[in-house]
Amino acid sequence: MLKNCVVFIFICIFSLPVAAKWFKNSFKVMGTQAHVEFWLDDNKTNTADTQQQVQQLIAIVQNEMRRIDEAMSPYKASSELSLINAQAGIKALQISPELFHLLQVSQKISKLSNGAFDITYASIGYQYDYRKKQRPSKNAIKKALPAIDYSAVKLDAKHSSVRFTHKNVKIDLGGIAKGYAVKRCLALLKAAGVKHALVNAGGDTGLLGDRHGRPWYVGIKHPRAENKMAVELPLINEAISTSGDYERYFIEDGVRYHHIINPQTGDSARKVVSVSIIGKDPTYVDALSTTIFVEGLVAGMKLIDSLPEFEAIIIDNQQTLHVSKGLQQQ
Ligand code: ADP
Ligand code: MG
């Protein structure tokens, strides 16, 4: 009897389509690794119909990320962003409502942070090549600094146009575009009927619902130990972005040169080593992680504590972890 029971349970376990209800896909886009996971409330998870639906949902996410990359990549000469960089210093340029919106959000965060977040950092940013261990000279930085100024980006909402008041201004949306892409993909999955999903692009993660009855666990990488996590957070229906000085960097004479630039100096920001922001809106969460990284622990925490919709986890240069008021136990 017992033996039969065991055989029965064994057959049940191996014929249950449980594992097939979670669907995952990873792909490369926007110079990073992207990942999507979702759950389908469908009992017939092994049918051809479901397989087709799964492929469609994965294609929606991949196509949306690729579309945004085509429009916003500074590395693609044909992108709308490259066109802006080539022409907005000469004349006002009408741009897509989508790009206009992101420039508006960027402007808002620049004002909020007194320019710690500034997409015109790119006026010097393009002279860094972390893979080739190249950085601009002190002189080159000095020459470029007048063009690092968010107030030189003039937006005209009536005509959906942009103009730079300084001819050397260059912009880059690397600090906000991935969060926006995550937000768009989650919205598309939701519109397609998905209720539980995770979308990730590099350090930006957005969550739709819970992990089917449980929270999602999102890890914050240990800033100085590869493949190790500093913390894991249980999250539901939130977005989380991490900015770290370990993603793209090189070390020269003991100094770390990395991809988050202090717009005031044109040099890498070095007050902290990792900043994670949690909140509902993936676009803001992404931009704010870059912002707070530049601001550092004191000014950064002050800003986050003044924004009730966002929380922060900051790892300082001594590798001490600090959390914003909303995350502190009462
Ligand atoms: P990641 O791109 O690794 O996810 P972040 O979200 O912190 O990390 O964004 C870093 C990117 O933001 C840089 O690669 C660059 O494109 C852009 N960036 C760097 N410094 C600034 C800044 N001060 N303001 C706005 N964007 C910045
Ligand atoms: Mg960011």
Coordinates of N, CA and C in Angstrom, one line a residue, residues 29 45 47 56 59 67 80-81 97 118 122 163 175 180 200 214 230 244-245 251 254 259 274 280 302 329:
V29 N 20.7 43.9 -24.5 CA 20.1 45.2 -25.1 C 20.7 46.3 -24.3
T45 N -0.8 24.9 -19.2 CA 0.5 25.6 -19.5 C 1.3 24.9 -20.6
T47 N 0.1 23.7 -23.4 CA -0.5 23.7 -24.8 C 0.2 24.6 -25.7
Q56 N 5.0 35.5 -27.5 CA 4.5 36.8 -27.9 C 4.9 37.8 -26.8
A59 N 8.5 38.6 -26.8 CA 8.8 39.5 -28.0 C 8.4 40.9 -27.7
R67 N 13.5 49.0 -29.3 CA 12.9 50.3 -29.8 C 13.5 51.5 -29.1
E80 N 17.5 59.1 -32.3 CA 17.0 60.4 -32.2 C 17.9 61.2 -31.2
L81 N 18.5 60.6 -30.2 CA 19.4 61.3 -29.3 C 20.6 61.8 -30.0
P97 N 7.3 62.9 -28.7 CA 6.8 63.2 -27.3 C 7.5 62.4 -26.3
D118 N 22.4 65.4 -14.1 CA 22.5 66.3 -15.3 C 22.9 65.6 -16.5
A122 N 27.3 64.5 -20.3 CA 27.8 63.9 -21.5 C 28.8 64.8 -22.3
R163 N 16.4 72.8 -27.6 CA 17.5 73.7 -28.2 C 18.5 73.8 -27.1
G175 N 21.4 57.5 -17.5 CA 21.0 57.4 -16.1 C 19.5 57.3 -15.9
Y180 N 13.2 53.8 -17.6 CA 12.0 54.1 -18.4 C 11.6 52.8 -19.2
N200 N 13.9 43.4 -15.8 CA 15.2 43.9 -15.3 C 16.1 44.3 -16.5
R214 N 4.0 35.3 -2.8 CA 5.2 35.6 -2.0 C 5.8 36.9 -2.6
A230 N 25.0 42.1 -1.1 CA 25.1 42.8 0.1 C 23.9 42.6 0.9
G244 N 26.2 51.7 -9.0 CA 27.4 51.3 -8.3 C 28.7 51.8 -9.1
D245 N 29.8 51.9 -8.3 CA 31.0 52.3 -9.0 C 31.8 51.2 -9.5
I251 N 41.0 51.4 -12.8 CA 41.7 52.0 -11.6 C 43.1 52.4 -12.2
G254 N 45.7 54.0 -8.2 CA 44.9 53.8 -7.0 C 43.6 54.6 -7.0
H259 N 31.7 55.3 -14.2 CA 30.7 55.9 -15.2 C 29.7 56.9 -14.6
S274 N 27.8 52.6 -3.6 CA 26.6 52.0 -4.1 C 25.3 52.7 -3.6
K280 N 7.8 53.4 -6.6 CA 6.9 52.9 -7.6 C 7.2 53.1 -9.0
K302 N 19.3 63.2 2.8 CA 18.4 64.3 3.1 C 17.3 64.5 2.0
Q329 N 13.5 50.5 11.3 CA 12.5 49.9 12.2 C 12.1 50.9 13.2

